[in-house]
Amino acid sequence: MPEKLTLSVIKADVGGYVGHGDVHPRLMDKAREVLASSPLLVDAYVARAGDDINLIMTHRRGVDDPEIHGLAWNTFKACTEVAKELKLYGAGQDLLVDAFAGNVKGMGPGVCEMEFVERPSEPIIVFMADKTEPGAWNLPLFKMFADPFTNPGLVIDPSMHDGFSFEIHDLKETRKVFLSAPEELYDILMFVGAHHRFVIKHVFSRGLDGMVCASSTTQKLAHVAGRYVGKDDPSLIVRCQSGLPSVGEALEPFAFPHLVGGWMRGSHCGPLMPCSYDRCNPSRFDGPPRVVALGFQIANGKLVGPRDLFADVAFDRAREQANQIADYLRRLGPFEPHRLSLDEMEYTTMPQLMKRLAERFQPIEEVRPPAEALAAAVETD
Ligand code: F6R
Ligand code: MG
Ligand code: MG
């Protein structure tokens, strides 16, 4: 049996610079230093998106490995110490508990991992987003793996023609379902269109023996902590080429800056702007939400790269469009749909207001037309 490789991306916000827009270079250095000293890894690359640190790691220990998760936890702890020293904003905010208990899932950091036998050539993309939530990947993942107008390979590549299987998680009821495209397309859309609640966790190829193709972080910090502690700012791994979406087909959905939740105070929607790595520092109204894409070739477990895939000028129009959408939405101010619906907002004053104004609420007297008038109206219908 060929040796399997695990690719793990574990991410957390352990202190913003300045406010919630960036990671201080000293935290990046600390993360690199801790990972470099670990004998557990084949290779590692430390990246950031906005104020989130992403640890991109390859190893031979499989997914959910306590040692790898422990290494990520200790790395974030070490970065937190630096963040505290510099008094960075929200130092340690995503480390929700004091003690690590074997798996970072449910403890604050976001995790996406996959184990596979390295192909003769293994191109992968790590997408990292800031100021948004896991459901932000639903539309691009659907377009990449199920929409023939985005991905022509679904029509003309024999390995993709059988379609893909989607593992969809219901974050509210903590349960999952596997649905297959193309025959269950409409069922899939019914769920993933409701992206605050249903998220695509994995995608598997049906033409290539169930090969894992995509893995995303799906934790909702507010669900984990039971209160607002920061935005989830998800990451996503996508394998490309040779019977999977090409690099260009995987990037194409992001040419359309779709609306996602998570801008300002986790309580507003905004366009997801594809950015080059050095421009992924949200500041306008703490946003708008943005995404970077780093491409790697994996060679015997080593991460060759990255290539900054949204640096391409061909994404300039998407950025321009995102800015126009941002201008338009901002003019709505505190009105929905710019502001998220009451049950989706991460900040709210509603309970206090309801309590304070309870006495002033009065019943609305129901004024109904007389019964005979209603009956007459029904007859003439
Ligand atoms: C954080 C975020 C920010 C903050 C905002 C207020 O991911 O989206 O918009 O919510 O800067 O932060 P606090 O309440 O900490 O002052
Ligand atoms: Mg932050
Ligand atoms: Mg963030």
mmCIF file of N, CA, C and O in Angstrom, residues 226-300:
data_model
loop_
_atom_site.group_PDB
_atom_site.id
_atom_site.type_symbol
_atom_site.label_atom_id
_atom_site.label_comp_id
_atom_site.label_asym_id
_atom_site.label_seq_id
_atom_site.Cartn_x
_atom_site.Cartn_y
_atom_site.Cartn_z
ATOM 1 N N GLY A 226 -21.495 29.486 22.814
ATOM 2 C CA GLY A 226 -22.800 29.902 23.312
ATOM 3 C C GLY A 226 -22.915 31.417 23.418
ATOM 4 O O GLY A 226 -23.827 31.945 24.028
ATOM 5 N N ARG A 227 -21.957 32.121 22.845
ATOM 6 C CA ARG A 227 -21.970 33.591 22.856
ATOM 7 C C ARG A 227 -21.057 34.043 21.734
ATOM 8 O O ARG A 227 -20.306 33.237 21.176
ATOM 9 N N TYR A 228 -21.107 35.344 21.415
ATOM 10 C CA TYR A 228 -20.254 35.851 20.341
ATOM 11 C C TYR A 228 -18.818 35.986 20.831
ATOM 12 O O TYR A 228 -18.554 36.614 21.836
ATOM 13 N N VAL A 229 -17.884 35.360 20.106
ATOM 14 C CA VAL A 229 -16.481 35.517 20.499
ATOM 15 C C VAL A 229 -15.617 35.891 19.301
ATOM 16 O O VAL A 229 -14.409 35.964 19.396
ATOM 17 N N GLY A 230 -16.212 36.108 18.148
ATOM 18 C CA GLY A 230 -15.422 36.403 16.956
ATOM 19 C C GLY A 230 -16.041 35.657 15.798
ATOM 20 O O GLY A 230 -16.877 34.775 15.994
ATOM 21 N N LYS A 231 -15.636 36.006 14.582
ATOM 22 C CA LYS A 231 -16.244 35.389 13.412
ATOM 23 C C LYS A 231 -15.492 34.106 13.068
ATOM 24 O O LYS A 231 -14.349 33.933 13.445
ATOM 25 N N ASP A 232 -16.149 33.228 12.329
ATOM 26 C CA ASP A 232 -15.567 31.907 12.086
ATOM 27 C C ASP A 232 -14.461 31.920 11.036
ATOM 28 O O ASP A 232 -13.567 31.108 11.065
ATOM 29 N N ASP A 233 -14.582 32.834 10.061
ATOM 30 C CA ASP A 233 -13.503 33.037 9.108
ATOM 31 C C ASP A 233 -12.941 31.716 8.585
ATOM 32 O O ASP A 233 -11.842 31.292 8.966
ATOM 33 N N PRO A 234 -13.693 31.058 7.703
ATOM 34 C CA PRO A 234 -13.409 29.668 7.348
ATOM 35 C C PRO A 234 -12.265 29.483 6.343
ATOM 36 O O PRO A 234 -11.892 30.409 5.628
ATOM 37 N N SER A 235 -11.754 28.270 6.282
ATOM 38 C CA SER A 235 -10.741 27.873 5.296
ATOM 39 C C SER A 235 -11.264 26.657 4.535
ATOM 40 O O SER A 235 -12.205 25.981 4.984
ATOM 41 N N LEU A 236 -10.624 26.381 3.395
ATOM 42 C CA LEU A 236 -11.110 25.325 2.507
ATOM 43 C C LEU A 236 -9.938 24.773 1.704
ATOM 44 O O LEU A 236 -9.127 25.542 1.189
ATOM 45 N N ILE A 237 -9.851 23.429 1.629
ATOM 46 C CA ILE A 237 -8.829 22.800 0.780
ATOM 47 C C ILE A 237 -9.543 22.205 -0.427
ATOM 48 O O ILE A 237 -10.560 21.520 -0.269
ATOM 49 N N VAL A 238 -9.009 22.446 -1.627
ATOM 50 C CA VAL A 238 -9.561 21.824 -2.835
ATOM 51 C C VAL A 238 -8.420 21.180 -3.617
ATOM 52 O O VAL A 238 -7.392 21.829 -3.870
ATOM 53 N N ARG A 239 -8.565 19.889 -3.958
ATOM 54 C CA ARG A 239 -7.585 19.220 -4.837
ATOM 55 C C ARG A 239 -8.021 19.463 -6.287
ATOM 56 O O ARG A 239 -9.219 19.494 -6.577
ATOM 57 N N CYS A 240 -7.046 19.591 -7.176
ATOM 58 C CA CYS A 240 -7.378 19.987 -8.550
ATOM 59 C C CYS A 240 -6.767 19.061 -9.603
ATOM 60 O O CYS A 240 -5.829 18.318 -9.315
ATOM 61 N N GLN A 241 -7.294 19.192 -10.804
ATOM 62 C CA GLN A 241 -6.790 18.590 -12.048
ATOM 63 C C GLN A 241 -6.986 17.069 -12.103
ATOM 64 O O GLN A 241 -7.369 16.456 -11.109
ATOM 65 N N SER A 242 -6.699 16.504 -13.304
ATOM 66 C CA SER A 242 -6.766 15.052 -13.548
ATOM 67 C C SER A 242 -8.068 14.426 -13.054
ATOM 68 O O SER A 242 -8.050 13.560 -12.170
ATOM 69 N N GLY A 243 -9.185 14.872 -13.575
ATOM 70 C CA GLY A 243 -10.467 14.292 -13.186
ATOM 71 C C GLY A 243 -11.148 15.046 -12.066
ATOM 72 O O GLY A 243 -12.243 14.682 -11.623
ATOM 73 N N LEU A 244 -10.512 16.099 -11.568
ATOM 74 C CA LEU A 244 -11.121 17.005 -10.579
ATOM 75 C C LEU A 244 -11.161 18.385 -11.238
ATOM 76 O O LEU A 244 -10.554 18.577 -12.299
ATOM 77 N N PRO A 245 -11.853 19.363 -10.643
ATOM 78 C CA PRO A 245 -11.849 20.692 -11.263
ATOM 79 C C PRO A 245 -10.412 21.167 -11.497
ATOM 80 O O PRO A 245 -9.535 20.944 -10.652
ATOM 81 N N SER A 246 -10.170 21.777 -12.653
ATOM 82 C CA SER A 246 -8.839 22.345 -12.901
ATOM 83 C C SER A 246 -8.652 23.517 -11.942
ATOM 84 O O SER A 246 -9.625 24.001 -11.335
ATOM 85 N N VAL A 247 -7.427 24.004 -11.824
ATOM 86 C CA VAL A 247 -7.197 25.161 -10.944
ATOM 87 C C VAL A 247 -8.112 26.314 -11.364
ATOM 88 O O VAL A 247 -8.775 26.948 -10.535
ATOM 89 N N GLY A 248 -8.198 26.535 -12.677
ATOM 90 C CA GLY A 248 -9.041 27.636 -13.179
ATOM 91 C C GLY A 248 -10.515 27.406 -12.913
ATOM 92 O O GLY A 248 -11.254 28.348 -12.615
ATOM 93 N N GLU A 249 -10.960 26.157 -13.004
ATOM 94 C CA GLU A 249 -12.380 25.862 -12.720
ATOM 95 C C GLU A 249 -12.681 26.029 -11.232
ATOM 96 O O GLU A 249 -13.792 26.419 -10.854
ATOM 97 N N ALA A 250 -11.689 25.742 -10.395
ATOM 98 C CA ALA A 250 -11.900 25.909 -8.951
ATOM 99 C C ALA A 250 -11.917 27.391 -8.559
ATOM 100 O O ALA A 250 -12.558 27.778 -7.585
ATOM 101 N N LEU A 251 -11.211 28.227 -9.322
ATOM 102 C CA LEU A 251 -11.162 29.659 -8.996
ATOM 103 C C LEU A 251 -12.341 30.436 -9.584
ATOM 104 O O LEU A 251 -12.732 31.484 -9.066
ATOM 105 N N GLU A 252 -12.882 29.909 -10.679
ATOM 106 C CA GLU A 252 -13.885 30.655 -11.455
ATOM 107 C C GLU A 252 -15.096 31.141 -10.626
ATOM 108 O O GLU A 252 -15.559 32.267 -10.825
ATOM 109 N N PRO A 253 -15.629 30.351 -9.667
ATOM 110 C CA PRO A 253 -16.786 30.858 -8.905
ATOM 111 C C PRO A 253 -16.505 32.181 -8.204
ATOM 112 O O PRO A 253 -17.416 32.962 -7.958
ATOM 113 N N PHE A 254 -15.233 32.446 -7.883
ATOM 114 C CA PHE A 254 -14.904 33.654 -7.108
ATOM 115 C C PHE A 254 -14.827 34.906 -7.990
ATOM 116 O O PHE A 254 -14.617 36.002 -7.484
ATOM 117 N N ALA A 255 -15.013 34.732 -9.315
ATOM 118 C CA ALA A 255 -15.102 35.903 -10.205
ATOM 119 C C ALA A 255 -16.429 36.625 -9.973
ATOM 120 O O ALA A 255 -16.637 37.732 -10.452
ATOM 121 N N PHE A 256 -17.324 35.975 -9.236
ATOM 122 C CA PHE A 256 -18.610 36.584 -8.854
ATOM 123 C C PHE A 256 -18.584 36.819 -7.340
ATOM 124 O O PHE A 256 -18.580 35.852 -6.562
ATOM 125 N N PRO A 257 -18.529 38.090 -6.900
ATOM 126 C CA PRO A 257 -18.434 38.353 -5.460
ATOM 127 C C PRO A 257 -19.787 38.193 -4.774
ATOM 128 O O PRO A 257 -20.517 39.169 -4.591
ATOM 129 N N HIS A 258 -20.133 36.968 -4.422
ATOM 130 C CA HIS A 258 -21.453 36.697 -3.838
ATOM 131 C C HIS A 258 -21.558 37.240 -2.411
ATOM 132 O O HIS A 258 -20.546 37.522 -1.762
ATOM 133 N N LEU A 259 -22.805 37.371 -1.947
ATOM 134 C CA LEU A 259 -23.031 37.950 -0.624
ATOM 135 C C LEU A 259 -22.871 36.903 0.462
ATOM 136 O O LEU A 259 -23.401 35.799 0.353
ATOM 137 N N VAL A 260 -22.148 37.285 1.503
ATOM 138 C CA VAL A 260 -21.934 36.371 2.636
ATOM 139 C C VAL A 260 -22.178 37.122 3.945
ATOM 140 O O VAL A 260 -22.072 38.351 3.981
ATOM 141 N N GLY A 261 -22.472 36.384 4.992
ATOM 142 C CA GLY A 261 -22.676 36.983 6.311
ATOM 143 C C GLY A 261 -21.336 37.131 7.022
ATOM 144 O O GLY A 261 -20.401 36.369 6.760
ATOM 145 N N GLY A 262 -21.224 38.123 7.923
ATOM 146 C CA GLY A 262 -20.036 38.188 8.772
ATOM 147 C C GLY A 262 -19.303 39.514 8.797
ATOM 148 O O GLY A 262 -18.373 39.698 9.576
ATOM 149 N N TRP A 263 -19.748 40.457 7.938
ATOM 150 C CA TRP A 263 -19.074 41.763 7.920
ATOM 151 C C TRP A 263 -19.426 42.493 9.225
ATOM 152 O O TRP A 263 -20.352 42.110 9.919
ATOM 153 N N MET A 264 -18.764 43.533 9.519
ATOM 154 C CA MET A 264 -18.900 44.354 10.745
ATOM 155 C C MET A 264 -19.715 43.711 11.878
ATOM 156 O O MET A 264 -20.912 43.479 11.763
ATOM 157 N N ARG A 265 -19.029 43.430 12.952
ATOM 158 C CA ARG A 265 -19.631 42.856 14.159
ATOM 159 C C ARG A 265 -20.336 41.534 13.880
ATOM 160 O O ARG A 265 -21.267 41.156 14.587
ATOM 161 N N GLY A 266 -19.886 40.853 12.817
ATOM 162 C CA GLY A 266 -20.509 39.573 12.476
ATOM 163 C C GLY A 266 -21.997 39.703 12.236
ATOM 164 O O GLY A 266 -22.736 38.731 12.315
ATOM 165 N N SER A 267 -22.450 40.895 11.887
ATOM 166 C CA SER A 267 -23.889 41.165 11.862
ATOM 167 C C SER A 267 -24.364 41.772 10.552
ATOM 168 O O SER A 267 -25.494 42.256 10.478
ATOM 169 N N HIS A 268 -23.509 41.788 9.549
ATOM 170 C CA HIS A 268 -23.876 42.381 8.263
ATOM 171 C C HIS A 268 -23.464 41.453 7.131
ATOM 172 O O HIS A 268 -22.492 40.704 7.260
ATOM 173 N N CYS A 269 -24.202 41.555 6.006
ATOM 174 C CA CYS A 269 -23.739 40.805 4.846
ATOM 175 C C CYS A 269 -22.978 41.746 3.926
ATOM 176 O O CYS A 269 -23.163 42.965 3.950
ATOM 177 N N GLY A 270 -22.088 41.147 3.152
ATOM 178 C CA GLY A 270 -21.287 41.924 2.206
ATOM 179 C C GLY A 270 -20.759 40.995 1.129
ATOM 180 O O GLY A 270 -20.869 39.773 1.244
ATOM 181 N N PRO A 271 -20.170 41.573 0.075
ATOM 182 C CA PRO A 271 -19.653 40.747 -1.021
ATOM 183 C C PRO A 271 -18.325 40.093 -0.624
ATOM 184 O O PRO A 271 -17.510 40.714 0.049
ATOM 185 N N LEU A 272 -18.122 38.848 -1.037
ATOM 186 C CA LEU A 272 -16.853 38.170 -0.753
ATOM 187 C C LEU A 272 -15.855 38.571 -1.847
ATOM 188 O O LEU A 272 -15.988 38.170 -3.008
ATOM 189 N N MET A 273 -14.869 39.380 -1.449
ATOM 190 C CA MET A 273 -13.931 39.949 -2.425
ATOM 191 C C MET A 273 -12.676 39.066 -2.557
ATOM 192 O O MET A 273 -11.972 38.858 -1.572
ATOM 193 N N PRO A 274 -12.392 38.551 -3.767
ATOM 194 C CA PRO A 274 -11.160 37.781 -3.933
ATOM 195 C C PRO A 274 -9.965 38.739 -3.940
ATOM 196 O O PRO A 274 -9.993 39.748 -4.647
ATOM 197 N N CYS A 275 -8.941 38.447 -3.140
ATOM 198 C CA CYS A 275 -7.814 39.376 -2.979
ATOM 199 C C CYS A 275 -6.488 38.680 -3.158
ATOM 200 O O CYS A 275 -6.362 37.496 -2.831
ATOM 201 N N SER A 276 -5.483 39.448 -3.563
ATOM 202 C CA SER A 276 -4.125 38.903 -3.526
ATOM 203 C C SER A 276 -3.710 38.835 -2.055
ATOM 204 O O SER A 276 -4.296 39.514 -1.200
ATOM 205 N N TYR A 277 -2.708 38.020 -1.781
ATOM 206 C CA TYR A 277 -2.322 37.759 -0.389
ATOM 207 C C TYR A 277 -1.969 39.048 0.359
ATOM 208 O O TYR A 277 -2.396 39.250 1.491
ATOM 209 N N ASP A 278 -1.217 39.940 -0.292
ATOM 210 C CA ASP A 278 -0.781 41.152 0.409
ATOM 211 C C ASP A 278 -1.899 42.178 0.552
ATOM 212 O O ASP A 278 -1.721 43.200 1.195
ATOM 213 N N ARG A 279 -3.052 41.916 -0.062
ATOM 214 C CA ARG A 279 -4.172 42.856 0.078
ATOM 215 C C ARG A 279 -5.294 42.293 0.941
ATOM 216 O O ARG A 279 -6.393 42.851 0.977
ATOM 217 N N CYS A 280 -4.996 41.211 1.599
ATOM 218 C CA CYS A 280 -6.040 40.597 2.419
ATOM 219 C C CYS A 280 -6.017 41.176 3.834
ATOM 220 O O CYS A 280 -5.819 40.467 4.809
ATOM 221 N N ASN A 281 -6.166 42.515 3.911
ATOM 222 C CA ASN A 281 -6.130 43.205 5.208
ATOM 223 C C ASN A 281 -7.364 44.083 5.300
ATOM 224 O O ASN A 281 -7.301 45.274 5.022
ATOM 225 N N PRO A 282 -8.519 43.513 5.667
ATOM 226 C CA PRO A 282 -9.742 44.299 5.643
ATOM 227 C C PRO A 282 -9.673 45.512 6.558
ATOM 228 O O PRO A 282 -9.187 45.407 7.679
ATOM 229 N N SER A 283 -10.128 46.666 6.067
ATOM 230 C CA SER A 283 -10.211 47.827 6.949
ATOM 231 C C SER A 283 -11.516 48.606 6.771
ATOM 232 O O SER A 283 -12.073 49.075 7.752
ATOM 233 N N ARG A 284 -12.037 48.730 5.529
ATOM 234 C CA ARG A 284 -13.259 49.512 5.373
ATOM 235 C C ARG A 284 -14.433 48.846 6.104
ATOM 236 O O ARG A 284 -14.826 47.730 5.768
ATOM 237 N N PHE A 285 -14.972 49.532 7.094
ATOM 238 C CA PHE A 285 -16.094 48.980 7.865
ATOM 239 C C PHE A 285 -15.718 47.552 8.320
ATOM 240 O O PHE A 285 -16.508 46.633 8.281
ATOM 241 N N ASP A 286 -14.438 47.407 8.710
ATOM 242 C CA ASP A 286 -13.864 46.101 9.114
ATOM 243 C C ASP A 286 -13.993 45.054 8.000
ATOM 244 O O ASP A 286 -14.106 43.862 8.296
ATOM 245 N N GLY A 287 -14.002 45.447 6.771
ATOM 246 C CA GLY A 287 -14.173 44.471 5.691
ATOM 247 C C GLY A 287 -13.777 45.089 4.379
ATOM 248 O O GLY A 287 -12.831 45.870 4.366
ATOM 249 N N PRO A 288 -14.528 44.871 3.293
ATOM 250 C CA PRO A 288 -15.555 43.835 3.186
ATOM 251 C C PRO A 288 -14.951 42.430 3.336
ATOM 252 O O PRO A 288 -13.725 42.277 3.242
ATOM 253 N N PRO A 289 -15.811 41.413 3.526
ATOM 254 C CA PRO A 289 -15.307 40.043 3.644
ATOM 255 C C PRO A 289 -14.380 39.725 2.473
ATOM 256 O O PRO A 289 -14.618 40.190 1.370
ATOM 257 N N ARG A 290 -13.336 38.984 2.744
ATOM 258 C CA ARG A 290 -12.450 38.652 1.615
ATOM 259 C C ARG A 290 -11.882 37.262 1.673
ATOM 260 O O ARG A 290 -11.932 36.599 2.701
ATOM 261 N N VAL A 291 -11.356 36.851 0.506
ATOM 262 C CA VAL A 291 -10.835 35.490 0.379
ATOM 263 C C VAL A 291 -9.531 35.540 -0.400
ATOM 264 O O VAL A 291 -9.394 36.288 -1.361
ATOM 265 N N VAL A 292 -8.562 34.729 0.048
ATOM 266 C CA VAL A 292 -7.309 34.542 -0.699
ATOM 267 C C VAL A 292 -7.200 33.073 -1.097
ATOM 268 O O VAL A 292 -7.801 32.196 -0.451
ATOM 269 N N ALA A 293 -6.430 32.823 -2.149
ATOM 270 C CA ALA A 293 -6.251 31.441 -2.625
ATOM 271 C C ALA A 293 -4.769 31.197 -2.841
ATOM 272 O O ALA A 293 -4.133 31.870 -3.656
ATOM 273 N N LEU A 294 -4.220 30.258 -2.063
ATOM 274 C CA LEU A 294 -2.813 29.902 -2.242
ATOM 275 C C LEU A 294 -2.737 28.526 -2.903
ATOM 276 O O LEU A 294 -3.321 27.559 -2.410
ATOM 277 N N GLY A 295 -2.013 28.454 -4.019
ATOM 278 C CA GLY A 295 -1.868 27.188 -4.736
ATOM 279 C C GLY A 295 -0.537 26.537 -4.410
ATOM 280 O O GLY A 295 0.504 27.213 -4.340
ATOM 281 N N PHE A 296 -0.565 25.233 -4.162
ATOM 282 C CA PHE A 296 0.660 24.464 -3.895
ATOM 283 C C PHE A 296 0.678 23.229 -4.789
ATOM 284 O O PHE A 296 -0.379 22.643 -5.065
ATOM 285 N N GLN A 297 1.864 22.819 -5.201
ATOM 286 C CA GLN A 297 2.068 21.461 -5.720
ATOM 287 C C GLN A 297 2.641 20.672 -4.546
ATOM 288 O O GLN A 297 3.581 21.153 -3.894
ATOM 289 N N ILE A 298 2.074 19.508 -4.263
ATOM 290 C CA ILE A 298 2.642 18.707 -3.174
ATOM 291 C C ILE A 298 3.592 17.678 -3.801
ATOM 292 O O ILE A 298 3.214 16.975 -4.749
ATOM 293 N N ALA A 299 4.821 17.646 -3.317
ATOM 294 C CA ALA A 299 5.815 16.702 -3.857
ATOM 295 C C ALA A 299 6.420 15.916 -2.700
ATOM 296 O O ALA A 299 7.147 16.488 -1.883
ATOM 297 N N ASN A 300 6.073 14.642 -2.608
ATOM 298 C CA ASN A 300 6.521 13.782 -1.505
ATOM 299 C C ASN A 300 6.243 14.435 -0.151
ATOM 300 O O ASN A 300 7.074 14.433 0.750
#
